[in-house]
Amino acid sequence: MVAADRSSKKSSEKFNTEMFADVPVLKRKWQAALRPGDKLPRYEDVMLGSLGRLADHVVLIRNDDGALAVSHSGRYIQQWLNDDRWDVPLSALPPDCATALGEAASHALQNGGPHLAMAHCVRDGLVRTYDVLALPTSSRWGGTLIGAYVNERDAQFNLLDTIFSATDEGVLSLAAVRDANGRPSDFQIVHLNQGAARLLRQPSTELLWRRLAAGGNLLCTPDVIRRLRDIIVSGNGGQIEIDSEDRCLRLGVTAFGDMLSLTVSDVTALKRREVSFRLLFDNNPMPMWVFDAETTRFLNVNDAAIRHYGYPRESFLQMQLRQIWPEDERASHSQALQQLGDVYHSSRDWRHLKADGSEIHVLTFGRRVAFDGRDGYLVAVVDITERRETEARIAHMAHHDGLTNLPNRDFFQERLCQALERAASSNRRVPVLCVDLDLFKNVNDSFGHPMGDRLLKQVAERLKSEVRGDNLVARLGGDEFAIALVSEVSPIEVSDFADRLIGVLSARYDLDGIEVVVGASVGIALSPGDGATCEELMRNADMALYRAKSDGGSVHRFFEREMDRQAQKRRDMERDLRRAFANGEFELHYQPLVDTAANRISGFESLLRWRNPEKGMVSPADFIPVAEDIGLIVALGEWVLREACSVASNWPEDIKVAVNLSPVQFRSRNLVQAVISALAHSGLSPRRLELEITESVFLAETEANLAILHQLRELGVSISMDDFGTGYSSLSYLRSFPFDKIKIDRSFVKDLAERTDCVAIVRAISGLGRSLNITTTAEGVETMDQLDWLRAEGCNEVQGFLFSAAKPASELEALLSAFSARGLEGRVSARHARA
């Protein structure tokens, strides 16, 4: 029995329209008996007196310290309870009636007023509905008495019919029809609900009492009838599935005697899901499986999983998940498995074992499913092994040099910083060595960059063979390497290691049958004295390397504080140079070139000067190399060209101007355009411009630089080789390019009067010039003896302090006038007289 609360006003109004007239009468009587100031009316005023026939429907309930008991009951109540006893606890009564009375009485006591409830009782398969009105009253003997009125409504319904009619599933009863031999031959529908009619798609009136053999619905197929006959014979019951074109029905069959009870369910959607699952699972190229949620045993695996993991299907279905887990990951796998919800995906990548013992990295995605009546998980596996390997390669490439596979600068600095932190806590030194190859540039220039790359690979192999253990070697770029000695070593041991390293790197290299020899220079800095940070230590080791290179190479040098001072001086120079160019602190001075045969000035060499506002004149020997290193020489050189050509355009037509070119200007690939621009801007004839180069122009990118020189010659500009005779192969360059002039270096002129070898060299160069029709100019002429020797040897031009130091453009007109008036000898004599 179920009791329904009717305490709300809305529900009360609803049931007031449906209840018997007795209920409102009793409520009014209870209300009329309630005296002002009392919480409850007295029992005698409500329950005694004019109840009449209602007394048969009343049961008096006593409240004994919270326990409810029947004190008195009328005849209707006794029939309803099927019990005529008095003074018995409610718990001794039938449970459905006891529950209805108990709940109504409790609510009345709790509310302190009448409480109406509705109860449903099942009697003989019929559902009967009752109104239960509980009226609480006070007793003269103390405590509370509850009078409960019970009466049945008119509405009744058959419970089984209601259930069968309401369910969406079909319910049928079939009676077997036997033949003359007593064998079941057909079946007759003797009962069905509306669900069955709907599923069979025929009205129930047409189906009821119809024989299956008559056809007309899905139950009438020969196969279904045959299986129903088998069930009747065996008496075991069973399940039958019927597939038609558009749907699938499932029959649950139970046999009892010659009767069959059938439940019919539409499993079309389920079957479609199963088909979809099979398509998704069996034919999926992604490895998939189903495992038992409790035992973790594989319940099913698809073909892709079998191919990918290499286990035969039979073996797979005998295995558990842990058998594909690596030993070192089983604990974390098991922990993750315990935390699975209904849907999950990998929070990390896992490793799985294949049948051949190899490992793969995977991501897994799954959801809880029911499989063959078991609670399981459907899992899809994504193999990311190749992705992880690619990521590992990318990570390796990010920290290693692509050519030599050595750690790169970033990785080296990271490891060095870690080593310095460890060393600081244990008071240890960490030596850092910067290594640079000597003459590597010559290998690139002579044999090409591919050969240079092969050399760097062999150098890296030799370095790796010498740097072992926790020590680290890296390629910083180009032909520069770095080594961090993490293990404990003394400065003497570092020195010995550097010497050994130089020896190893200086041994011959075989590059595709070509023997190559390069040297190595090493700069060393030791923490913490030479730097406490990675940046300081590497910078100071690099300064020491610069000193080793300056000392001729193939040596090692330790960092000294003086190097830092020199480096600061260099940084100041770089800063001042950039500012000087922006502020226009540069100027050109001009030194005359004197024709020895014509006794006159044939031209001027323009020489760059820097007038620093604070330091005065700065030597070109100090600032020119720095300007080349920082690339400022390109812009500065273009300014020199424009300025020299502009000044020379005001000179007499037969006076040339010579401008020195830096090798760096050739690398800019803008030199020809800069010359054309300077000539066009000034209006100077190209025949009056002479460009001076040194042999270093030929040491790098020879073919490209030769092409530039030929383009300049085609403009009509003269090309002169400066410092002839001091380089490695000056003579061979005369074969490479038809120079207009060669300038004899001042080192041969200086000792001309005292050393016969200098005379021989000057004589040879002059003779070479005459033979090749190349003008020869001697630099650094300071004495009459030197002039006499040079004239005697046939030198075409001279320049030097004997005639004039380099002068500003404003003083050149006076200088030209003096030479014009006195000639070469007169000018020299006048200088000597003044001296």
mmCIF file of C-alpha atoms in Angstrom, residues 83-313:
data_model
loop_
_atom_site.group_PDB
_atom_site.id
_atom_site.type_symbol
_atom_site.label_atom_id
_atom_site.label_comp_id
_atom_site.label_asym_id
_atom_site.label_seq_id
_atom_site.Cartn_x
_atom_site.Cartn_y
_atom_site.Cartn_z
ATOM 1 C CA ASP A 83 -8.495 -8.602 11.746
ATOM 2 C CA ASP A 84 -11.080 -7.934 14.535
ATOM 3 C CA ARG A 85 -8.612 -7.619 17.419
ATOM 4 C CA TRP A 86 -8.414 -4.554 19.685
ATOM 5 C CA ASP A 87 -5.528 -3.242 21.705
ATOM 6 C CA VAL A 88 -2.895 -4.503 19.255
ATOM 7 C CA PRO A 89 0.069 -2.470 17.886
ATOM 8 C CA LEU A 90 -0.141 -1.293 14.289
ATOM 9 C CA SER A 91 2.880 -3.444 13.479
ATOM 10 C CA ALA A 92 0.735 -6.542 14.099
ATOM 11 C CA LEU A 93 -1.688 -5.575 11.317
ATOM 12 C CA PRO A 94 -1.319 -6.282 7.572
ATOM 13 C CA PRO A 95 1.633 -4.152 6.312
ATOM 14 C CA ASP A 96 -0.269 -2.235 3.610
ATOM 15 C CA CYS A 97 -3.060 -1.160 6.014
ATOM 16 C CA ALA A 98 -0.652 -0.532 8.891
ATOM 17 C CA THR A 99 1.478 1.728 6.713
ATOM 18 C CA ALA A 100 -1.499 3.826 5.553
ATOM 19 C CA LEU A 101 -2.890 4.240 9.107
ATOM 20 C CA GLY A 102 0.530 4.938 10.629
ATOM 21 C CA GLU A 103 1.479 7.631 8.139
ATOM 22 C CA ALA A 104 -1.915 9.392 8.354
ATOM 23 C CA ALA A 105 -1.862 9.364 12.198
ATOM 24 C CA SER A 106 1.751 10.579 12.374
ATOM 25 C CA HIS A 107 1.074 13.490 10.007
ATOM 26 C CA ALA A 108 -2.064 14.461 11.973
ATOM 27 C CA LEU A 109 -0.085 14.493 15.222
ATOM 28 C CA GLN A 110 2.727 16.477 13.595
ATOM 29 C CA ASN A 111 0.360 19.069 12.080
ATOM 30 C CA GLY A 112 -2.025 19.232 15.060
ATOM 31 C CA GLY A 113 -5.063 18.919 12.830
ATOM 32 C CA PRO A 114 -6.996 16.631 10.445
ATOM 33 C CA HIS A 115 -4.879 14.947 7.782
ATOM 34 C CA LEU A 116 -6.299 13.319 4.637
ATOM 35 C CA ALA A 117 -4.266 10.647 2.809
ATOM 36 C CA MET A 118 -4.966 8.322 -0.077
ATOM 37 C CA ALA A 119 -3.924 4.651 0.010
ATOM 38 C CA HIS A 120 -3.732 1.930 -2.664
ATOM 39 C CA CYS A 121 -4.157 -1.720 -1.710
ATOM 40 C CA VAL A 122 -3.908 -4.760 -3.951
ATOM 41 C CA ARG A 123 -6.647 -7.336 -3.386
ATOM 42 C CA ASP A 124 -7.081 -10.392 -5.653
ATOM 43 C CA GLY A 125 -5.118 -8.709 -8.467
ATOM 44 C CA LEU A 126 -7.279 -5.578 -8.270
ATOM 45 C CA VAL A 127 -5.940 -2.225 -7.160
ATOM 46 C CA ARG A 128 -8.363 -0.591 -4.676
ATOM 47 C CA THR A 129 -8.122 3.076 -3.602
ATOM 48 C CA TYR A 130 -9.038 4.299 -0.088
ATOM 49 C CA ASP A 131 -9.390 7.693 1.613
ATOM 50 C CA VAL A 132 -7.873 7.809 5.119
ATOM 51 C CA LEU A 133 -8.790 10.812 7.328
ATOM 52 C CA ALA A 134 -6.904 11.074 10.656
ATOM 53 C CA LEU A 135 -8.471 13.312 13.381
ATOM 54 C CA PRO A 136 -6.244 14.001 16.410
ATOM 55 C CA THR A 137 -8.059 14.547 19.784
ATOM 56 C CA SER A 138 -7.144 14.996 23.409
ATOM 57 C CA SER A 139 -7.976 12.332 25.985
ATOM 58 C CA ARG A 140 -9.340 12.992 29.458
ATOM 59 C CA TRP A 141 -6.856 10.415 30.745
ATOM 60 C CA GLY A 142 -3.997 12.378 29.169
ATOM 61 C CA GLY A 143 -2.220 11.872 25.873
ATOM 62 C CA THR A 144 -3.697 11.914 22.392
ATOM 63 C CA LEU A 145 -6.185 9.682 20.632
ATOM 64 C CA ILE A 146 -6.462 9.610 16.825
ATOM 65 C CA GLY A 147 -9.687 8.688 15.163
ATOM 66 C CA ALA A 148 -9.028 7.436 11.614
ATOM 67 C CA TYR A 149 -11.863 7.239 9.067
ATOM 68 C CA VAL A 150 -11.352 4.793 6.164
ATOM 69 C CA ASN A 151 -13.556 4.321 3.094
ATOM 70 C CA GLU A 152 -13.047 2.910 -0.430
ATOM 71 C CA ARG A 153 -13.483 4.876 -3.604
ATOM 72 C CA ASP A 154 -15.365 3.584 -6.620
ATOM 73 C CA ALA A 155 -12.282 3.400 -8.885
ATOM 74 C CA GLN A 156 -10.712 -0.065 -9.250
ATOM 75 C CA PHE A 157 -8.411 -1.492 -11.919
ATOM 76 C CA ASN A 158 -6.728 -4.792 -12.706
ATOM 77 C CA LEU A 159 -3.038 -4.467 -11.895
ATOM 78 C CA LEU A 160 -1.701 -7.009 -14.376
ATOM 79 C CA ASP A 161 -3.842 -5.672 -17.199
ATOM 80 C CA THR A 162 -2.693 -2.202 -16.405
ATOM 81 C CA ILE A 163 0.973 -3.204 -16.369
ATOM 82 C CA PHE A 164 0.675 -5.174 -19.602
ATOM 83 C CA SER A 165 -1.226 -2.386 -21.303
ATOM 84 C CA ALA A 166 1.140 0.366 -20.182
ATOM 85 C CA THR A 167 4.444 -1.253 -21.114
ATOM 86 C CA ASP A 168 6.071 -0.384 -24.431
ATOM 87 C CA GLU A 169 7.127 -3.987 -24.850
ATOM 88 C CA GLY A 170 4.765 -6.460 -26.431
ATOM 89 C CA VAL A 171 3.293 -9.260 -24.340
ATOM 90 C CA LEU A 172 1.560 -12.239 -25.954
ATOM 91 C CA SER A 173 0.273 -15.598 -24.862
ATOM 92 C CA LEU A 174 0.245 -18.445 -27.391
ATOM 93 C CA ALA A 175 -1.569 -21.756 -27.115
ATOM 94 C CA ALA A 176 -0.101 -24.722 -28.916
ATOM 95 C CA VAL A 177 -2.259 -26.480 -31.531
ATOM 96 C CA ARG A 178 -1.393 -30.171 -31.817
ATOM 97 C CA ASP A 179 -1.898 -32.494 -34.765
ATOM 98 C CA ALA A 180 -3.484 -35.985 -34.774
ATOM 99 C CA ASN A 181 -0.250 -37.463 -33.478
ATOM 100 C CA GLY A 182 -0.114 -35.049 -30.539
ATOM 101 C CA ARG A 183 2.758 -33.031 -31.908
ATOM 102 C CA PRO A 184 2.590 -29.210 -31.794
ATOM 103 C CA SER A 185 1.930 -28.011 -35.319
ATOM 104 C CA ASP A 186 0.722 -24.432 -34.897
ATOM 105 C CA PHE A 187 0.041 -21.703 -32.329
ATOM 106 C CA GLN A 188 -2.939 -19.489 -31.583
ATOM 107 C CA ILE A 189 -2.678 -15.977 -30.071
ATOM 108 C CA VAL A 190 -4.891 -16.085 -27.002
ATOM 109 C CA HIS A 191 -3.809 -12.823 -25.369
ATOM 110 C CA LEU A 192 -1.803 -9.719 -26.285
ATOM 111 C CA ASN A 193 -1.359 -6.140 -25.208
ATOM 112 C CA GLN A 194 -1.290 -2.955 -27.255
ATOM 113 C CA GLY A 195 2.541 -3.022 -27.273
ATOM 114 C CA ALA A 196 2.466 -6.316 -29.148
ATOM 115 C CA ALA A 197 -0.062 -4.988 -31.656
ATOM 116 C CA ARG A 198 2.065 -1.926 -32.254
ATOM 117 C CA LEU A 199 5.283 -3.948 -32.725
ATOM 118 C CA LEU A 200 3.564 -6.445 -35.048
ATOM 119 C CA ARG A 201 1.905 -3.536 -36.893
ATOM 120 C CA GLN A 202 -1.614 -4.978 -36.813
ATOM 121 C CA PRO A 203 -4.719 -4.130 -34.734
ATOM 122 C CA SER A 204 -5.133 -6.295 -31.648
ATOM 123 C CA THR A 205 -8.622 -7.316 -32.869
ATOM 124 C CA GLU A 206 -7.051 -8.934 -35.948
ATOM 125 C CA LEU A 207 -4.312 -10.638 -33.991
ATOM 126 C CA LEU A 208 -6.336 -12.072 -31.112
ATOM 127 C CA TRP A 209 -7.263 -15.772 -31.711
ATOM 128 C CA ARG A 210 -5.288 -15.762 -34.964
ATOM 129 C CA ARG A 211 -3.207 -18.824 -35.831
ATOM 130 C CA LEU A 212 0.413 -18.205 -36.788
ATOM 131 C CA ALA A 213 0.197 -20.528 -39.785
ATOM 132 C CA ALA A 214 -2.330 -18.119 -41.279
ATOM 133 C CA GLY A 215 0.491 -15.633 -41.844
ATOM 134 C CA GLY A 216 0.265 -11.872 -41.936
ATOM 135 C CA ASN A 217 2.928 -10.808 -39.391
ATOM 136 C CA LEU A 218 6.544 -11.331 -38.386
ATOM 137 C CA LEU A 219 5.696 -14.197 -35.987
ATOM 138 C CA CYS A 220 4.341 -16.279 -38.837
ATOM 139 C CA THR A 221 7.566 -17.186 -40.619
ATOM 140 C CA PRO A 222 8.318 -20.912 -40.867
ATOM 141 C CA ASP A 223 11.600 -20.458 -38.989
ATOM 142 C CA VAL A 224 9.890 -18.734 -36.020
ATOM 143 C CA ILE A 225 7.156 -21.378 -35.856
ATOM 144 C CA ARG A 226 9.763 -24.155 -35.987
ATOM 145 C CA ARG A 227 11.720 -22.661 -33.108
ATOM 146 C CA LEU A 228 8.530 -22.130 -31.050
ATOM 147 C CA ARG A 229 7.670 -25.828 -31.575
ATOM 148 C CA ASP A 230 11.155 -26.778 -30.342
ATOM 149 C CA ILE A 231 10.645 -24.690 -27.208
ATOM 150 C CA ILE A 232 7.271 -26.317 -26.472
ATOM 151 C CA VAL A 233 8.845 -29.768 -26.867
ATOM 152 C CA SER A 234 11.904 -28.995 -24.730
ATOM 153 C CA GLY A 235 10.109 -26.745 -22.252
ATOM 154 C CA ASN A 236 13.331 -24.756 -21.756
ATOM 155 C CA GLY A 237 12.337 -21.362 -23.131
ATOM 156 C CA GLY A 238 14.718 -19.274 -25.201
ATOM 157 C CA GLN A 239 15.295 -16.173 -27.287
ATOM 158 C CA ILE A 240 14.505 -15.580 -30.965
ATOM 159 C CA GLU A 241 15.560 -12.647 -33.143
ATOM 160 C CA ILE A 242 13.532 -11.688 -36.220
ATOM 161 C CA ASP A 243 15.189 -9.537 -38.881
ATOM 162 C CA SER A 244 13.055 -7.801 -41.476
ATOM 163 C CA GLU A 245 14.044 -5.193 -44.001
ATOM 164 C CA ASP A 246 13.636 -2.174 -41.741
ATOM 165 C CA ARG A 247 13.727 -3.496 -38.185
ATOM 166 C CA CYS A 248 14.689 -6.244 -35.822
ATOM 167 C CA LEU A 249 12.481 -7.791 -33.092
ATOM 168 C CA ARG A 250 13.687 -9.873 -30.184
ATOM 169 C CA LEU A 251 11.340 -12.524 -28.647
ATOM 170 C CA GLY A 252 11.781 -13.763 -25.109
ATOM 171 C CA VAL A 253 9.916 -17.089 -24.875
ATOM 172 C CA THR A 254 8.839 -18.977 -21.713
ATOM 173 C CA ALA A 255 7.005 -22.324 -21.895
ATOM 174 C CA PHE A 256 4.514 -23.725 -19.370
ATOM 175 C CA GLY A 257 2.573 -26.742 -20.552
ATOM 176 C CA ASP A 258 0.989 -26.014 -23.918
ATOM 177 C CA MET A 259 1.231 -22.296 -23.362
ATOM 178 C CA LEU A 260 3.984 -19.892 -24.433
ATOM 179 C CA SER A 261 4.501 -16.448 -22.934
ATOM 180 C CA LEU A 262 6.274 -14.046 -25.324
ATOM 181 C CA THR A 263 7.783 -10.662 -24.681
ATOM 182 C CA VAL A 264 8.489 -8.728 -27.882
ATOM 183 C CA SER A 265 11.101 -5.932 -27.986
ATOM 184 C CA ASP A 266 12.177 -3.684 -30.857
ATOM 185 C CA VAL A 267 15.991 -3.973 -30.887
ATOM 186 C CA THR A 268 16.472 -2.211 -34.240
ATOM 187 C CA ALA A 269 18.456 0.688 -32.738
ATOM 188 C CA LEU A 270 20.515 -1.721 -30.657
ATOM 189 C CA LYS A 271 21.298 -3.844 -33.710
ATOM 190 C CA ARG A 272 22.266 -0.759 -35.679
ATOM 191 C CA ARG A 273 24.601 0.260 -32.866
ATOM 192 C CA GLU A 274 26.065 -3.234 -32.874
ATOM 193 C CA VAL A 275 26.607 -3.046 -36.642
ATOM 194 C CA SER A 276 28.170 0.390 -36.263
ATOM 195 C CA PHE A 277 30.339 -0.947 -33.481
ATOM 196 C CA ARG A 278 31.505 -3.824 -35.628
ATOM 197 C CA LEU A 279 32.293 -1.480 -38.499
ATOM 198 C CA LEU A 280 34.051 0.920 -36.161
ATOM 199 C CA PHE A 281 35.853 -1.811 -34.268
ATOM 200 C CA ASP A 282 36.639 -4.624 -36.659
ATOM 201 C CA ASN A 283 37.513 -2.552 -39.733
ATOM 202 C CA ASN A 284 39.147 0.369 -37.954
ATOM 203 C CA PRO A 285 42.781 0.957 -39.002
ATOM 204 C CA MET A 286 43.441 2.169 -35.451
ATOM 205 C CA PRO A 287 44.330 -0.576 -32.917
ATOM 206 C CA MET A 288 41.345 -1.169 -30.608
ATOM 207 C CA TRP A 289 40.369 -3.642 -27.924
ATOM 208 C CA VAL A 290 37.816 -4.303 -25.190
ATOM 209 C CA PHE A 291 39.080 -5.382 -21.770
ATOM 210 C CA ASP A 292 37.243 -6.629 -18.683
ATOM 211 C CA ALA A 293 36.952 -3.815 -16.110
ATOM 212 C CA GLU A 294 37.411 -6.256 -13.224
ATOM 213 C CA THR A 295 40.059 -8.710 -14.448
ATOM 214 C CA THR A 296 41.695 -6.465 -17.143
ATOM 215 C CA ARG A 297 41.626 -9.490 -19.468
ATOM 216 C CA PHE A 298 41.251 -8.739 -23.181
ATOM 217 C CA LEU A 299 37.700 -9.586 -24.289
ATOM 218 C CA ASN A 300 38.105 -8.626 -27.944
ATOM 219 C CA VAL A 301 40.786 -7.146 -30.206
ATOM 220 C CA ASN A 302 40.510 -5.863 -33.767
ATOM 221 C CA ASP A 303 42.721 -6.803 -36.706
ATOM 222 C CA ALA A 304 44.664 -3.548 -36.509
ATOM 223 C CA ALA A 305 45.722 -4.315 -32.921
ATOM 224 C CA ILE A 306 46.816 -7.803 -33.908
ATOM 225 C CA ARG A 307 48.906 -6.457 -36.796
ATOM 226 C CA HIS A 308 50.358 -3.598 -34.754
ATOM 227 C CA TYR A 309 51.282 -5.538 -31.623
ATOM 228 C CA GLY A 310 52.183 -8.808 -33.326
ATOM 229 C CA TYR A 311 50.348 -11.167 -30.916
ATOM 230 C CA PRO A 312 48.105 -13.862 -32.454
ATOM 231 C CA ARG A 313 44.418 -13.345 -31.702
#
